[in-house]
Amino acid sequence: MRVFPKVKTLNIFDLDGTVINSFHRVKPCLKENGDLDLNKYRDEACQHDKIQADSLLPLSEYMKKSIKDNDTHNIILTARKMSKSDYYFLRKQGLLTNQPQAARVLSRDTLHKWASAQELNNVYYSSDSNYKSFYFQLIKTMYPNAVITVFDDHLGVLDVAQNLGITAINATVLNDILDTGYYLAGEQFIERVEQDITQDVNEIIE
């Protein structure tokens, strides 16, 4: 495992409901507690044409700027089992690049690289909160000196991150703020909020 002791800022971005609007195909696959039914999602929602019909949420613009920031590292942490079509969409939309500081992807299908044989199945099939808790703890080890911020729309995941001492941003609320602000005030509002995100985004939400 590579460790990045010199990195001071790290952003962790969820995908669905955070930077990508895939609700048209995710909604039929959600359980009552908000977790993704992985089998149903894989069988019904992962066709190439459905993935390419996804759209971007306002927070994606901040993610793109974050990727271009040489002083910030970025991670995509998703409950998806990623396919070639997923990676194609991310690259086409500018959410995944070859820049060294750009987002690396941690997903269900990369879990075997990080989890022991004894814990792999338990983590893989656990709730979204427990699944991401495993990755959060791994990330904190990889970036021991970084100020870490998580952007996610799952309330349980946000609670887990906060309990681990990680700044957790409710992406649903933030996307609503960005969307409404753009409608009322245009791009200047978006630029102001994007600057504030790097300082204390929780104050914006409050």
CSV table of C-alpha atoms in Angstrom, one decimal:
chain,number,residue,atom,x,y,z
A,1,MET,CA,0.0,0.0,0.0
A,2,ARG,CA,1.4,3.4,-1.0
A,3,VAL,CA,1.3,6.1,1.6
A,4,PHE,CA,1.1,9.9,0.8
A,5,PRO,CA,2.5,11.7,3.9
A,6,LYS,CA,3.1,15.0,2.1
A,7,VAL,CA,-0.5,15.4,0.9
A,8,LYS,CA,-2.3,18.0,2.9
A,9,THR,CA,-5.7,18.0,1.2
A,10,LEU,CA,-7.8,15.1,0.1
A,11,ASN,CA,-11.4,15.1,-1.3
A,12,ILE,CA,-13.4,11.9,-1.4
A,13,PHE,CA,-16.3,12.0,-3.9
A,14,ASP,CA,-19.2,9.5,-4.1
A,15,LEU,CA,-20.8,9.2,-7.5
A,16,ASP,CA,-24.5,8.5,-7.6
A,17,GLY,CA,-26.5,11.3,-6.1
A,18,THR,CA,-23.3,13.3,-5.4
A,19,VAL,CA,-21.7,14.3,-8.7
A,20,ILE,CA,-23.7,12.1,-11.1
A,21,ASN,CA,-27.5,11.9,-11.5
A,22,SER,CA,-28.2,8.3,-12.2
A,23,PHE,CA,-31.5,8.2,-10.4
A,24,HIS,CA,-33.3,7.0,-13.5
A,25,ARG,CA,-31.6,3.7,-13.2
A,26,VAL,CA,-30.6,3.5,-9.5
A,27,LYS,CA,-34.1,4.2,-8.0
A,28,PRO,CA,-35.6,0.8,-8.9
A,29,CYS,CA,-32.6,-0.9,-7.3
A,30,LEU,CA,-32.6,0.8,-3.9
A,31,LYS,CA,-33.5,-1.0,-0.7
A,32,GLU,CA,-35.8,0.6,1.9
A,33,ASN,CA,-32.8,1.8,3.9
A,34,GLY,CA,-31.2,3.5,0.9
A,35,ASP,CA,-28.6,0.9,0.3
A,36,LEU,CA,-28.1,-0.4,-3.3
A,37,ASP,CA,-29.4,-3.9,-4.1
A,38,LEU,CA,-26.2,-4.9,-5.9
A,39,ASN,CA,-27.6,-7.9,-7.8
A,40,LYS,CA,-30.6,-6.0,-9.1
A,41,TYR,CA,-28.4,-3.0,-10.0
A,42,ARG,CA,-25.9,-5.2,-11.9
A,43,ASP,CA,-28.7,-7.1,-13.8
A,44,GLU,CA,-31.0,-4.2,-14.6
A,45,ALA,CA,-29.2,-0.9,-14.5
A,46,CYS,CA,-25.7,-1.4,-15.9
A,47,GLN,CA,-26.2,-1.5,-19.6
A,48,HIS,CA,-24.0,0.8,-21.6
A,49,ASP,CA,-26.7,2.9,-23.0
A,50,LYS,CA,-28.3,3.5,-19.6
A,51,ILE,CA,-25.0,4.5,-18.1
A,52,GLN,CA,-24.3,7.0,-20.9
A,53,ALA,CA,-27.8,8.5,-20.2
A,54,ASP,CA,-26.6,9.7,-16.8
A,55,SER,CA,-26.1,13.4,-16.3
A,56,LEU,CA,-23.9,15.6,-14.0
A,57,LEU,CA,-24.9,17.3,-10.8
A,58,PRO,CA,-23.7,20.8,-9.9
A,59,LEU,CA,-21.1,19.5,-7.5
A,60,SER,CA,-19.3,17.8,-10.4
A,61,GLU,CA,-17.9,21.3,-11.4
A,62,TYR,CA,-16.2,21.6,-8.1
A,63,MET,CA,-14.8,18.1,-8.5
A,64,LYS,CA,-13.4,19.0,-11.9
A,65,LYS,CA,-11.6,22.0,-10.5
A,66,SER,CA,-10.4,19.9,-7.5
A,67,ILE,CA,-8.8,17.4,-9.9
A,68,LYS,CA,-6.9,20.2,-11.6
A,69,ASP,CA,-5.5,21.5,-8.3
A,70,ASN,CA,-2.0,20.2,-8.0
A,71,ASP,CA,-2.1,20.6,-4.2
A,72,THR,CA,-5.2,18.4,-3.7
A,73,HIS,CA,-5.6,14.6,-4.1
A,74,ASN,CA,-9.0,13.2,-5.0
A,75,ILE,CA,-10.6,9.8,-4.6
A,76,ILE,CA,-13.8,8.4,-6.1
A,77,LEU,CA,-15.4,6.1,-3.5
A,78,THR,CA,-18.4,4.4,-4.9
A,79,ALA,CA,-20.6,1.4,-4.0
A,80,ARG,CA,-20.7,0.5,-7.7
A,81,LYS,CA,-19.0,-2.5,-9.2
A,82,MET,CA,-17.3,-0.5,-11.9
A,83,SER,CA,-17.5,-1.5,-15.6
A,84,LYS,CA,-15.8,-0.3,-18.7
A,85,SER,CA,-18.9,1.8,-19.5
A,86,ASP,CA,-18.7,3.5,-16.1
A,87,TYR,CA,-15.0,4.4,-16.7
A,88,TYR,CA,-15.9,5.6,-20.2
A,89,PHE,CA,-18.5,7.9,-18.8
A,90,LEU,CA,-16.2,9.3,-16.1
A,91,ARG,CA,-13.5,10.1,-18.6
A,92,LYS,CA,-15.9,11.5,-21.2
A,93,GLN,CA,-17.2,13.9,-18.5
A,94,GLY,CA,-13.8,14.9,-17.2
A,95,LEU,CA,-14.3,13.3,-13.8
A,96,LEU,CA,-11.4,10.9,-14.3
A,97,THR,CA,-8.1,11.9,-15.9
A,98,ASN,CA,-4.5,10.7,-16.0
A,99,GLN,CA,-3.2,13.6,-13.8
A,100,PRO,CA,-1.2,12.3,-10.8
A,101,GLN,CA,-3.5,14.1,-8.3
A,102,ALA,CA,-6.7,13.1,-10.1
A,103,ALA,CA,-9.2,10.8,-8.7
A,104,ARG,CA,-8.4,7.2,-8.1
A,105,VAL,CA,-11.4,4.8,-8.0
A,106,LEU,CA,-12.2,2.7,-5.0
A,107,SER,CA,-15.2,0.4,-5.7
A,108,ARG,CA,-16.6,-3.0,-5.0
A,109,ASP,CA,-14.5,-4.6,-7.7
A,110,THR,CA,-11.2,-3.1,-6.3
A,111,LEU,CA,-12.0,-4.3,-2.8
A,112,HIS,CA,-10.0,-7.5,-3.2
A,113,LYS,CA,-6.8,-5.4,-3.5
A,114,TRP,CA,-7.3,-3.9,-0.1
A,115,ALA,CA,-9.3,-6.4,2.1
A,116,SER,CA,-7.9,-9.6,3.5
A,117,ALA,CA,-9.4,-12.9,2.3
A,118,GLN,CA,-11.0,-13.3,5.7
A,119,GLU,CA,-12.9,-9.9,5.6
A,120,LEU,CA,-13.5,-9.6,1.9
A,121,ASN,CA,-17.0,-11.1,1.7
A,122,ASN,CA,-18.2,-9.4,4.8
A,123,VAL,CA,-17.1,-6.0,3.6
A,124,TYR,CA,-18.3,-6.6,0.0
A,125,TYR,CA,-21.8,-7.6,1.0
A,126,SER,CA,-22.2,-5.2,4.0
A,127,SER,CA,-24.3,-2.0,4.1
A,128,ASP,CA,-23.0,1.1,2.3
A,129,SER,CA,-22.0,2.6,5.7
A,130,ASN,CA,-19.9,-0.4,6.7
A,131,TYR,CA,-18.5,-0.8,3.3
A,132,LYS,CA,-17.3,2.8,3.1
A,133,SER,CA,-16.2,2.7,6.7
A,134,PHE,CA,-13.6,0.1,5.7
A,135,TYR,CA,-12.4,2.3,2.9
A,136,PHE,CA,-12.4,5.4,5.1
A,137,GLN,CA,-10.1,3.7,7.6
A,138,LEU,CA,-7.8,2.6,4.7
A,139,ILE,CA,-7.7,6.1,3.3
A,140,LYS,CA,-6.8,7.6,6.6
A,141,THR,CA,-3.8,5.3,6.7
A,142,MET,CA,-2.8,6.1,3.2
A,143,TYR,CA,-3.1,9.9,3.8
A,144,PRO,CA,-1.9,10.3,7.4
A,145,ASN,CA,-1.4,14.1,7.4
A,146,ALA,CA,-4.2,15.1,5.0
A,147,VAL,CA,-7.3,17.1,5.8
A,148,ILE,CA,-10.0,14.8,4.4
A,149,THR,CA,-13.4,15.9,3.1
A,150,VAL,CA,-16.1,13.4,2.1
A,151,PHE,CA,-18.9,14.4,-0.3
A,152,ASP,CA,-21.7,11.9,-0.2
A,153,ASP,CA,-25.5,11.8,-0.3
A,154,HIS,CA,-26.0,8.8,2.1
A,155,LEU,CA,-26.7,10.0,5.6
A,156,GLY,CA,-25.4,6.8,7.2
A,157,VAL,CA,-22.1,7.1,5.3
A,158,LEU,CA,-21.8,10.8,6.4
A,159,ASP,CA,-22.3,9.7,10.0
A,160,VAL,CA,-19.6,7.1,9.7
A,161,ALA,CA,-17.2,9.6,8.2
A,162,GLN,CA,-17.9,12.1,11.0
A,163,ASN,CA,-17.4,9.4,13.7
A,164,LEU,CA,-13.9,8.8,12.1
A,165,GLY,CA,-13.0,12.4,12.4
A,166,ILE,CA,-13.5,13.2,8.7
A,167,THR,CA,-15.3,16.3,7.5
A,168,ALA,CA,-18.5,15.1,5.9
A,169,ILE,CA,-20.6,17.2,3.4
A,170,ASN,CA,-24.2,16.4,2.5
A,171,ALA,CA,-24.1,16.4,-1.3
A,172,THR,CA,-27.8,16.5,-1.6
A,173,VAL,CA,-28.0,19.8,0.3
A,174,LEU,CA,-25.0,21.3,-1.4
A,175,ASN,CA,-26.3,20.4,-4.9
A,176,ASP,CA,-29.6,22.0,-4.1
A,177,ILE,CA,-27.7,25.2,-2.9
A,178,LEU,CA,-25.6,25.3,-6.0
A,179,ASP,CA,-28.6,24.6,-8.3
A,180,THR,CA,-30.8,27.3,-6.7
A,181,GLY,CA,-28.0,29.8,-6.5
A,182,TYR,CA,-27.2,29.4,-10.1
A,183,TYR,CA,-30.8,29.9,-11.1
A,184,LEU,CA,-31.1,33.1,-9.0
A,185,ALA,CA,-27.6,34.6,-9.3
A,186,GLY,CA,-25.8,32.9,-12.2
A,187,GLU,CA,-22.2,31.8,-12.4
A,188,GLN,CA,-20.9,34.4,-9.9
A,189,PHE,CA,-22.8,32.6,-7.1
A,190,ILE,CA,-21.3,29.2,-8.1
A,191,GLU,CA,-17.8,30.6,-8.1
A,192,ARG,CA,-18.3,32.2,-4.6
A,193,VAL,CA,-19.6,28.9,-3.2
A,194,GLU,CA,-16.8,26.9,-4.8
A,195,GLN,CA,-14.3,29.2,-3.1
A,196,ASP,CA,-16.1,28.8,0.2
A,197,ILE,CA,-16.1,25.0,-0.1
A,198,THR,CA,-12.4,25.0,0.3
A,199,GLN,CA,-12.7,26.9,3.6
A,200,ASP,CA,-15.7,25.6,5.5
A,201,VAL,CA,-18.5,24.2,3.4
A,202,ASN,CA,-20.5,23.3,6.5
A,203,GLU,CA,-21.1,27.0,7.2
A,204,ILE,CA,-22.6,27.3,3.7
A,205,ILE,CA,-25.0,24.4,4.3
A,206,GLU,CA,-26.1,25.8,7.7
